[in-house]
Amino acid sequence: MKKFKVRKGNFLKSKNSTSNMMYNLLICLIPFIIFATYKNGIYPVIKGYGNLYLVFKPLIFVVIASFSCIMVEYLYYLIIRKERKTFNYLFSESFALIPGVFIGLIIPINTPIWLLILGSMIASLSKMLMGGLGKNKLNPALVGSLFITIIFSSFAGGYLNPLELDTISSATPLANMTASSYVLTYDNLVSPYGNLLDFFFGNIPGSIGETSSFLCIIAFIYLVVNKVIKWRIPISYIGTVIIMSLIMCLSKDIGLWFIGFNILSGGLLFGAVFMATDPVTTPISHEGQIIAGILLGLLTMAIRYLTPLPEGVLVSILIVNITTLLINYFSVKLFSKRWIEVGIIIFLLLIVGGFSFVIGSKIHNKEIDDSYKIISKQKDNNTTTYQVSGRGYTGSNSIKLKIVFKEDDIIKIEVIESNETYMKMIFNNDYLEKIISNQDNLDDLDTISGCTYTSKYIKEIVDKTMKDYFE
Amino acid sequence: MNKPVQIKRDENIDYNIQKYIKPEYVYIPLENKNGVVYKHLVKEGDYIYKGQVVAVNEGINFPIHSSVSGYATMGNNKIIDDGKKVKCIVIKNDFKEKYQKSKLSVKEKYTKQDFIDALRENGITGLGGSDFPTFLKYNIDKPKCLIVNAVECEPFVSCDKVVIHNYSDCILEAIDMIMEIMGIPRAIIGLKENNLDSINSFKKYLGTYPKIKLGFVKDAYPNGWERNLVRELLDIEYDKYPTEQGIIVSNVSTIYAIYEMFKYNRPLTERIITITGTGIKNRRNVKVKIGATISEIIANLDGYNNLKNPIFIAGGPMMGNSLPVDDVIITKDLNAVLVIEDDFEKNLPCIKCGKCIEVCPAGIYPVFIMNNGNNIDKLKELKPGKCIECGLCSFICPSKIEVREFVRMAKVKVSDR
Ligand code: SF4
Ligand code: SF4
């Protein structure tokens, strides 16, 4: 008779383990760092704008942030829980570095290093204070980056737009959209950055991780095939955004490019694939995951179009993290009445539809023209002097011009008054003179990169005045 | 419905059946794993014939037979496959294999009632692991279909495959006879689609039986579960038992036992059992006497390999039980014994990934049941009673939590109230 150890349980375990899931996640993030190294580092260097530090900055960013997180957890265990944890434990059992890696990827590349470290520490601390792995209610990386972007928004910020290298930083597409008072035209939203393919491959301003939708899609496929993430969330999230954009398109007569714009900007795919699927802070049941996805879509669009905040992805994920508790509670309550959950999903979809019309009423599908005004018009002899005002980048009536016509030509343009931030660049580029010399074919005159809007609006004001003169 | 899960294992099956049918003692447990208690009918010192009824489940008049002949002794406690220690009738084998005379007559023709009586009298139970008396299943009006379960989805377990390899003609003959007696219009043998050996074994003889078809399921777990099998093969759902829909599901080894019953009209006293795992020197399928002990069989199979952390499992790796000693009685429902290295990993906190929900074939929420372990009201809503203890939740959990054990505990808690 031979004795054996007894254990309760089953005796065959699947290969997939929590640490495997984490490794898979990390593998998917490597291409993002490589891409960022190219976009924010090598490309500017080739064009003569950067230096070697810039090349390695994405990597340095991620490493510093994850190291800070590991340190915080180590110290937390040591001081508060009086346990000395090994690096191996922190790395492969508590996954201390994950929040850091994500922070490095989602905050602007121009964030000062000290702020990055502070944000990472806050992230880790929030995780540990909520009970550590498996117990935290909020996604730690989002807590950290929200801290960075909100509290220190004056320090953070600044992106690189590969199309406008002469300015060190430029606005992200969504910030740009908010600034243009929701005039949703292709020229306003997409053209300043190239075309939608640039959006797709990530040639737009944004943080390291969030810009390349292409890499996000590859990562999504990889993660779903390897059964790492809760795929229902990103699918219903993106689906909701597509439905809402489509309704907006149809009801306001906007081109279908707008759907692409909504999905490909603001780090939506990165958020959907990586942040919204964090297992610990998202609903467990299938119906719950779909509900969370729809909520995410609704919130993201609401924040983008109904609040002054341009970027809605991260905030909406945090909000849905909070509702997760509620969703999980109802998953238990409604276990034997799952049709109610299906009912909730249908109800939410109706809200999605209704909401799209609300948002639709706030947006415009073409330039609003009413701010152009002729203040005075004086004729003596063969010269006519106009004083006109019109909208500029910073608002309506922010540009006031004096335009002098002699016979059939403009002979003089003068800026009387302006609130424009970049008016200096207009003068530096002799833009007014260029308008005069190109007055017969203004359409061919290029705008100035770096102050695209101001130059474009000046051109428009001149154009309208010419129309008035020749009538 | 959740999709079954593929569990990859390459199994080298030795299709020869080794016989070990000369145990020194046999033990007849007076209780089975489902809690059914048997009343013993013999006294200490009685001479017992092979095939003699030694105990009976009085509720349904279902007998247990001795598998050897010899003298009875009483009162020895031994463990059975679920780890329970139960009282046994012990019979010291005199190796004479003596039958009572009357038992040797073979019937030529069965009516339906004859057949059902024979199933009961000969103690046929489900050999797939349920230990459910077979005659109860066949006692229905107008059966529509007979499904022969030859899926055997537990990894490592191969006794059904070996039975098929060696006796496919007998099995087909028995199915044909059952259909004739019971008036069942059709039969389907459910097999894994990649189990070529079994498929070919059947195909060799299938030509003569136009009413018997082969049906295939994916090589995934738990496709051998009745509910999955009936759904896959017939696209039929049922509430509690398939018999509600006029479907009889029998394990293929059970069918073979019925064949032997037809042939010899003898009670079920032997079965084939898989003894395998890295801890076993000579891994194979063995024909054994019901009531013998595993320790004796393994000793006769060259014994154990040395493992660092061996664990002894009665049943397959997914649903089997880990037992403290190898001195276990072979019951009719024990289809395999596994001795393997226990590669148990330390478990981590639940990361709420929802994978256990994703795989659960019963469609319940293992993780919520685990997290609400102390809240009886919530537990009731979560219906842990539906769990079939397949072990997939414990298998899939990336944090290596024994989720099923929590569900089992909840099951008990809920049924206590
Ligand atoms: S053991 Fe029970 S709870 Fe776990 S997967 Fe199987 S049926 Fe579901
Ligand atoms: S599979 Fe394990 S870790 Fe995932 S939810 Fe279920 S119990 Fe938690």
XYZ file of N, CA and C in Angstrom, chain B residues 98-270:
519
model
N -16.607 -20.578 -9.229
C -17.780 -21.460 -9.229
C -19.069 -20.691 -9.362
N -19.887 -21.054 -10.340
C -21.209 -20.441 -10.490
C -22.251 -21.319 -9.846
N -23.366 -20.696 -9.453
C -24.518 -21.511 -9.102
C -25.065 -22.062 -10.404
N -25.453 -23.295 -10.420
C -25.846 -23.990 -11.655
C -26.851 -23.207 -12.505
N -27.940 -22.745 -11.885
C -29.046 -22.183 -12.647
C -28.636 -20.964 -13.471
N -27.606 -20.287 -13.081
C -27.228 -19.045 -13.737
C -26.640 -19.245 -15.139
N -26.355 -20.475 -15.511
C -25.620 -20.674 -16.746
C -26.482 -20.771 -17.998
N -27.826 -20.790 -17.834
C -28.669 -20.903 -19.024
C -28.680 -19.588 -19.799
N -28.658 -19.713 -21.124
C -28.647 -18.522 -21.966
C -29.980 -18.400 -22.672
N -30.557 -17.173 -22.615
C -31.860 -16.965 -23.237
C -31.704 -16.797 -24.738
N -32.669 -17.307 -25.491
C -32.636 -17.137 -26.941
C -33.360 -15.860 -27.342
N -34.526 -15.661 -26.721
C -35.355 -14.541 -27.130
C -35.775 -13.697 -25.941
N -35.661 -12.385 -26.094
C -36.027 -11.479 -25.015
C -37.251 -10.669 -25.416
N -38.188 -10.506 -24.505
C -39.182 -9.453 -24.703
C -38.603 -8.213 -24.048
N -39.276 -7.073 -24.254
C -38.777 -5.842 -23.649
C -38.677 -5.996 -22.134
N -39.727 -6.604 -21.530
C -39.712 -6.757 -20.082
C -38.610 -7.705 -19.637
N -38.433 -8.788 -20.389
C -37.323 -9.718 -20.084
C -36.007 -8.974 -20.047
N -35.837 -8.132 -21.061
C -34.582 -7.413 -21.223
C -34.334 -6.488 -20.027
N -35.371 -5.738 -19.661
C -35.212 -4.802 -18.545
C -34.968 -5.559 -17.246
N -35.662 -6.667 -17.074
C -35.406 -7.489 -15.884
C -33.979 -8.016 -15.881
N -33.529 -8.425 -17.057
C -32.180 -8.974 -17.147
C -31.148 -7.912 -16.792
N -31.375 -6.681 -17.284
C -30.447 -5.597 -16.963
C -30.373 -5.397 -15.456
N -31.531 -5.496 -14.820
C -31.554 -5.296 -13.373
C -30.907 -6.470 -12.653
N -31.330 -7.669 -13.009
C -30.821 -8.854 -12.301
C -29.327 -9.011 -12.465
N -28.813 -8.600 -13.593
C -27.381 -8.777 -13.822
C -26.551 -7.576 -13.386
N -27.223 -6.631 -12.766
C -26.496 -5.522 -12.150
C -25.763 -4.625 -13.119
N -26.361 -4.391 -14.289
C -25.671 -3.529 -15.256
C -25.852 -2.061 -14.854
N -24.751 -1.354 -14.753
C -24.818 0.085 -14.487
C -24.026 0.812 -15.565
N -24.185 2.129 -15.590
C -23.434 2.928 -16.556
C -21.958 2.834 -16.257
N -21.182 2.303 -17.202
C -19.754 2.109 -16.944
C -18.954 3.360 -17.268
N -19.611 4.379 -17.782
C -18.901 5.613 -18.100
C -18.561 6.415 -16.864
N -19.153 6.080 -15.754
C -18.783 6.802 -14.551
C -19.961 7.257 -13.700
N -21.192 7.018 -14.193
C -22.332 7.539 -13.440
C -22.753 6.604 -12.323
N -22.519 5.297 -12.493
C -22.982 4.280 -11.562
C -24.503 4.294 -11.437
N -25.163 4.669 -12.523
C -26.622 4.757 -12.551
C -27.150 3.451 -13.140
N -28.082 2.764 -12.430
C -28.566 1.478 -12.947
C -29.154 1.617 -14.353
N -28.665 0.803 -15.269
C -29.050 0.961 -16.663
C -30.516 0.626 -16.918
N -31.069 -0.319 -16.149
C -32.449 -0.739 -16.455
C -33.438 0.417 -16.316
N -33.117 1.384 -15.426
C -34.015 2.522 -15.248
C -34.126 3.344 -16.531
N -32.989 3.454 -17.231
C -32.967 4.239 -18.466
C -33.804 3.587 -19.555
N -33.725 2.258 -19.609
C -34.381 1.571 -20.728
C -35.858 1.354 -20.484
N -36.285 1.681 -19.275
C -37.682 1.433 -18.954
C -38.556 2.612 -19.391
N -38.558 2.916 -20.693
C -39.409 4.001 -21.169
C -40.248 3.522 -22.350
N -41.330 4.264 -22.588
C -42.209 3.911 -23.706
C -41.705 4.533 -24.984
N -41.810 3.810 -26.074
C -41.526 4.325 -27.413
C -40.233 5.126 -27.508
N -39.121 4.488 -27.220
C -37.868 5.223 -27.404
C -37.663 5.558 -28.882
N -37.134 6.770 -29.123
C -36.974 7.207 -30.513
C -35.574 6.945 -31.048
N -34.616 7.010 -30.145
C -33.241 6.923 -30.640
C -32.333 6.410 -29.529
N -31.394 5.584 -29.919
C -30.379 5.108 -28.974
C -29.065 5.786 -29.338
N -28.500 6.507 -28.383
C -27.182 7.097 -28.649
C -26.149 6.322 -27.846
N -25.148 5.833 -28.546
C -24.075 5.120 -27.871
C -22.926 6.092 -27.684
N -22.629 6.373 -26.434
C -21.618 7.378 -26.131
C -20.229 6.747 -26.164
N -19.506 7.044 -27.243
C -18.140 6.528 -27.359
C -17.165 7.695 -27.480
N -17.537 8.816 -26.890
C -16.716 10.018 -27.048
C -15.499 9.983 -26.136
N -15.703 9.559 -24.917
C -14.618 9.463 -23.938
C -13.714 10.697 -23.968
N -14.242 11.802 -23.452
C -13.519 13.056 -23.648
C -12.486 13.348 -22.578
N -12.521 12.658 -21.455
C -11.485 12.917 -20.455
C -10.114 12.563 -21.014
N -9.149 13.462 -20.914
C -7.807 13.136 -21.386
C -7.261 11.932 -20.610
N -6.361 11.216 -21.214
C -5.676 10.052 -20.617
C -6.524 8.788 -20.583
N -7.834 8.922 -20.430
C -8.660 7.721 -20.258
C -8.888 7.082 -21.628
N -8.641 5.776 -21.743
C -8.749 5.150 -23.058
C -9.488 3.829 -23.037
N -10.129 3.465 -21.908
C -10.709 2.121 -21.847
C -11.812 1.920 -22.895
N -12.631 2.956 -23.161
C -13.676 2.800 -24.173
C -13.062 2.550 -25.546
N -11.990 3.289 -25.862
C -11.355 3.127 -27.174
C -10.829 1.706 -27.329
N -10.276 1.198 -26.242
C -9.722 -0.152 -26.299
C -10.841 -1.190 -26.457
N -11.922 -0.976 -25.755
C -13.068 -1.886 -25.899
C -13.537 -1.880 -27.348
N -13.637 -0.684 -27.929
C -14.094 -0.589 -29.315
C -13.131 -1.305 -30.249
N -11.836 -1.065 -30.039
C -10.826 -1.671 -30.898
C -10.972 -3.194 -30.912
N -11.216 -3.766 -29.755
C -11.244 -5.217 -29.653
C -12.609 -5.845 -29.919
N -13.666 -5.080 -29.636
C -14.987 -5.721 -29.681
C -16.003 -4.963 -30.525
N -15.562 -4.237 -31.543
C -16.524 -3.413 -32.273
C -17.650 -4.262 -32.861
N -17.330 -5.491 -33.317
C -18.388 -6.328 -33.895
C -19.420 -6.717 -32.836
N -18.940 -7.058 -31.630
C -19.861 -7.434 -30.560
C -20.758 -6.268 -30.190
N -20.143 -5.083 -30.148
C -20.913 -3.891 -29.755
C -22.028 -3.645 -30.759
N -21.696 -3.728 -32.053
C -22.713 -3.501 -33.081
C -23.827 -4.539 -32.961
N -23.432 -5.785 -32.716
C -24.426 -6.835 -32.582
C -25.368 -6.540 -31.414
N -24.777 -6.114 -30.292
C -25.595 -5.818 -29.116
C -26.546 -4.662 -29.394
N -26.027 -3.624 -30.079
C -26.896 -2.482 -30.391
C -28.073 -2.965 -31.232
N -27.773 -3.790 -32.204
C -28.830 -4.285 -33.092
C -29.883 -5.061 -32.298
N -29.407 -5.892 -31.384
C -30.346 -6.666 -30.587
C -31.202 -5.770 -29.710
N -30.548 -4.763 -29.083
C -31.303 -3.858 -28.213
C -32.386 -3.147 -29.019
N -32.010 -2.686 -30.241
C -32.979 -1.976 -31.069
C -34.167 -2.859 -31.401
N -33.856 -4.099 -31.699
C -34.900 -5.049 -32.039
C -35.840 -5.283 -30.855
N -35.229 -5.550 -29.698
C -36.051 -5.846 -28.511
C -36.879 -4.642 -28.106
N -36.244 -3.485 -28.094
C -36.899 -2.275 -27.588
C -37.739 -1.571 -28.652
N -37.584 -1.993 -29.903
C -38.287 -1.306 -30.978
C -37.789 0.099 -31.207
N -36.464 0.295 -31.108
C -35.886 1.617 -31.351
C -35.576 1.734 -32.842
N -36.104 2.763 -33.517
C -35.916 2.841 -34.965
C -34.481 3.156 -35.399
N -33.726 3.902 -34.605
C -32.376 4.180 -35.072
C -31.399 4.343 -33.920
N -30.124 4.178 -34.259
C -29.076 4.311 -33.251
C -27.914 5.091 -33.835
N -27.307 5.897 -33.001
C -26.132 6.659 -33.438
C -24.997 6.386 -32.452
N -23.840 6.077 -32.995
C -22.670 5.933 -32.135
C -21.910 7.249 -32.184
N -21.833 7.925 -31.068
C -21.150 9.224 -31.023
C -19.670 9.043 -30.780
N -18.858 9.597 -31.701
C -17.408 9.444 -31.625
C -16.733 10.789 -31.830
N -15.514 10.902 -31.331
C -14.716 12.078 -31.685
C -14.321 11.971 -33.141
N -14.400 13.098 -33.842
C -14.148 13.047 -35.278
C -12.709 12.648 -35.616
N -11.790 12.832 -34.672
C -10.395 12.499 -34.977
C -9.966 11.167 -34.382
N -10.912 10.431 -33.847
C -10.582 9.136 -33.259
C -10.661 8.057 -34.358
N -9.629 8.061 -35.218
C -9.682 7.231 -36.416
C -9.739 5.744 -36.115
N -9.024 5.335 -35.064
C -8.996 3.908 -34.772
C -10.405 3.378 -34.492
N -11.141 4.089 -33.647
C -12.495 3.633 -33.320
C -13.393 3.702 -34.542
N -13.243 4.787 -35.318
C -14.091 4.937 -36.494
C -13.880 3.760 -37.449
N -12.603 3.435 -37.679
C -12.311 2.331 -38.600
C -12.774 0.991 -38.045
N -12.626 0.820 -36.727
C -13.074 -0.437 -36.133
C -14.557 -0.647 -36.390
N -15.326 0.427 -36.250
C -16.759 0.287 -36.491
C -17.062 0.124 -37.977
N -16.347 0.883 -38.800
C -16.663 0.863 -40.230
C -16.501 -0.527 -40.829
N -15.567 -1.306 -40.266
C -15.328 -2.651 -40.767
C -16.609 -3.486 -40.781
N -17.463 -3.272 -39.768
C -18.641 -4.137 -39.633
C -19.957 -3.413 -39.857
N -19.871 -2.134 -40.084
C -21.089 -1.320 -40.101
C -22.032 -1.683 -41.242
N -21.458 -2.208 -42.343
C -22.256 -2.495 -43.526
C -23.485 -3.348 -43.273
N -23.382 -4.264 -42.317
C -24.489 -5.168 -42.040
C -25.603 -4.522 -41.231
N -25.357 -3.345 -40.694
C -26.356 -2.735 -39.801
C -26.808 -1.381 -40.335
N -27.739 -1.385 -41.278
C -28.110 -0.115 -41.914
C -28.753 0.884 -40.956
N -29.296 0.409 -39.839
C -29.978 1.351 -38.948
C -29.030 2.019 -37.957
N -27.782 1.554 -37.941
C -26.821 2.159 -37.005
C -25.915 3.116 -37.771
N -25.827 4.343 -37.281
C -24.993 5.349 -37.948
C -23.905 5.809 -36.986
N -22.833 6.318 -37.575
C -21.827 6.959 -36.733
C -22.121 8.454 -36.715
N -21.928 9.071 -35.568
C -22.101 10.521 -35.472
C -20.832 11.102 -34.872
N -20.423 12.272 -35.377
C -19.127 12.785 -34.936
C -19.246 14.091 -34.167
N -18.413 14.212 -33.172
C -18.320 15.480 -32.435
C -16.866 15.927 -32.449
N -16.653 17.207 -32.186
C -15.294 17.755 -32.134
C -14.540 17.150 -30.960
N -13.228 17.087 -31.126
C -12.396 16.609 -30.029
C -12.264 17.728 -28.999
N -13.284 17.880 -28.192
C -13.272 18.960 -27.211
C -13.987 18.494 -25.963
N -13.662 19.140 -24.885
C -14.193 18.756 -23.580
C -15.280 19.726 -23.173
N -16.393 19.364 -22.626
C -16.868 18.021 -22.324
C -17.899 17.548 -23.349
N -17.463 17.170 -24.529
C -18.406 16.694 -25.531
C -18.954 15.311 -25.221
N -18.337 14.623 -24.252
C -18.864 13.322 -23.862
C -20.004 13.448 -22.868
N -20.248 14.657 -22.443
C -21.360 14.910 -21.529
C -22.653 14.724 -22.303
N -23.579 13.957 -21.716
C -24.831 13.611 -22.406
C -25.490 14.796 -23.085
N -25.581 15.880 -22.361
C -26.309 17.033 -22.871
C -25.638 17.581 -24.145
N -24.314 17.681 -24.092
C -23.590 18.144 -25.281
C -23.743 17.181 -26.443
N -23.649 15.884 -26.116
C -23.695 14.870 -27.151
C -25.055 14.876 -27.854
N -26.116 14.922 -27.055
C -27.461 14.921 -27.635
C -27.659 16.181 -28.477
N -27.126 17.297 -28.003
C -27.267 18.539 -28.741
C -26.508 18.476 -30.070
N -25.277 17.960 -29.997
C -24.445 17.915 -31.197
C -25.010 16.950 -32.238
N -25.465 15.789 -31.777
C -25.865 14.755 -32.730
C -27.294 14.941 -33.226
N -28.185 15.373 -32.334
C -29.598 15.435 -32.721
C -30.163 16.844 -32.679
N -29.385 17.789 -32.134
C -29.862 19.155 -31.985
C -31.137 19.192 -31.138
N -31.107 18.442 -30.053
C -32.265 18.389 -29.161
C -31.832 18.820 -27.768
N -32.656 19.645 -27.115
C -32.392 20.030 -25.736
C -33.394 19.305 -24.841
N -32.965 19.013 -23.645
C -33.908 18.397 -22.705
C -33.712 19.043 -21.344
N -34.676 18.761 -20.452
C -34.620 19.442 -19.164
C -33.698 18.721 -18.194
N -34.053 17.500 -17.793
C -33.235 16.802 -16.811
C -32.557 15.567 -17.407
N -33.340 14.715 -18.023
C -32.794 13.479 -18.588
C -33.178 13.375 -20.062
N -32.319 12.794 -20.873
C -32.629 12.665 -22.294
C -33.850 11.777 -22.548
N -34.157 10.906 -21.582
C -35.295 10.006 -21.790
C -36.608 10.769 -21.941
N -36.643 12.012 -21.411
C -37.848 12.841 -21.607
C -38.183 12.969 -23.080
N -37.147 13.014 -23.907
C -37.337 13.192 -25.347
C -37.297 11.858 -26.083
N -37.379 10.770 -25.323
C -37.338 9.455 -25.947
C -35.954 9.045 -26.414
N -34.944 9.611 -25.800
C -33.585 9.273 -26.219
C -32.903 8.499 -25.093
N -32.297 7.374 -25.461
C -31.529 6.616 -24.481
C -30.058 6.805 -24.799
N -29.291 7.228 -23.808
C -27.851 7.379 -24.025
C -27.136 6.339 -23.175
N -26.336 5.518 -23.826
C -25.583 4.512 -23.079
C -24.128 4.579 -23.471
N -23.289 4.377 -22.478
C -21.864 4.339 -22.749
C -21.511 3.076 -23.545
N -20.488 3.170 -24.368
C -20.141 2.051 -25.237
C -19.683 0.830 -24.435
N -19.003 1.067 -23.317
C -18.592 -0.069 -22.484
C -19.804 -0.743 -21.853
N -20.804 0.065 -21.538
C -22.043 -0.505 -21.012
C -22.685 -1.416 -22.056
N -22.665 -0.944 -23.298
C -23.227 -1.764 -24.369
C -22.475 -3.093 -24.469
N -21.159 -3.014 -24.309
C -20.400 -4.262 -24.369
C -20.780 -5.183 -23.203
N -21.006 -4.577 -22.024
C -21.437 -5.383 -20.881
C -22.786 -6.039 -21.185
N -23.656 -5.291 -21.881
C -24.952 -5.866 -22.255
C -24.745 -7.028 -23.233
N -23.770 -6.863 -24.125
C -23.459 -7.942 -25.063
C -23.108 -9.215 -24.306
N -22.220 -9.053 -23.309
C -21.816 -10.240 -22.548
C -23.001 -10.843 -21.799
N -23.897 -9.948 -21.365
C -25.091 -10.435 -20.682
C -25.932 -11.300 -21.630
N -26.127 -10.788 -22.867
C -26.874 -11.554 -23.865
C -26.218 -12.900 -24.098
N -24.914 -12.852 -24.210
C -24.161 -14.026 -24.620
C -24.146 -15.100 -23.536
N -23.872 -14.669 -22.296
C -23.654 -15.659 -21.251
C -24.714 -15.617 -20.163
N -25.591 -14.583 -20.192
C -26.554 -14.362 -19.126
C -25.899 -14.417 -17.744
N -24.828 -13.692 -17.630
C -24.090 -13.653 -16.369
C -24.077 -12.231 -15.832
N -24.036 -12.089 -14.532
C -23.955 -10.732 -13.971
C -22.646 -10.041 -14.351
N -22.695 -8.727 -14.257
C -21.517 -7.905 -14.569
C -20.513 -8.012 -13.419
N -19.385 -8.649 -13.669
C -18.396 -8.810 -12.599
C -17.001 -8.371 -13.003
N -16.862 -7.970 -14.250
C -15.531 -7.536 -14.700
C -15.685 -6.272 -15.506
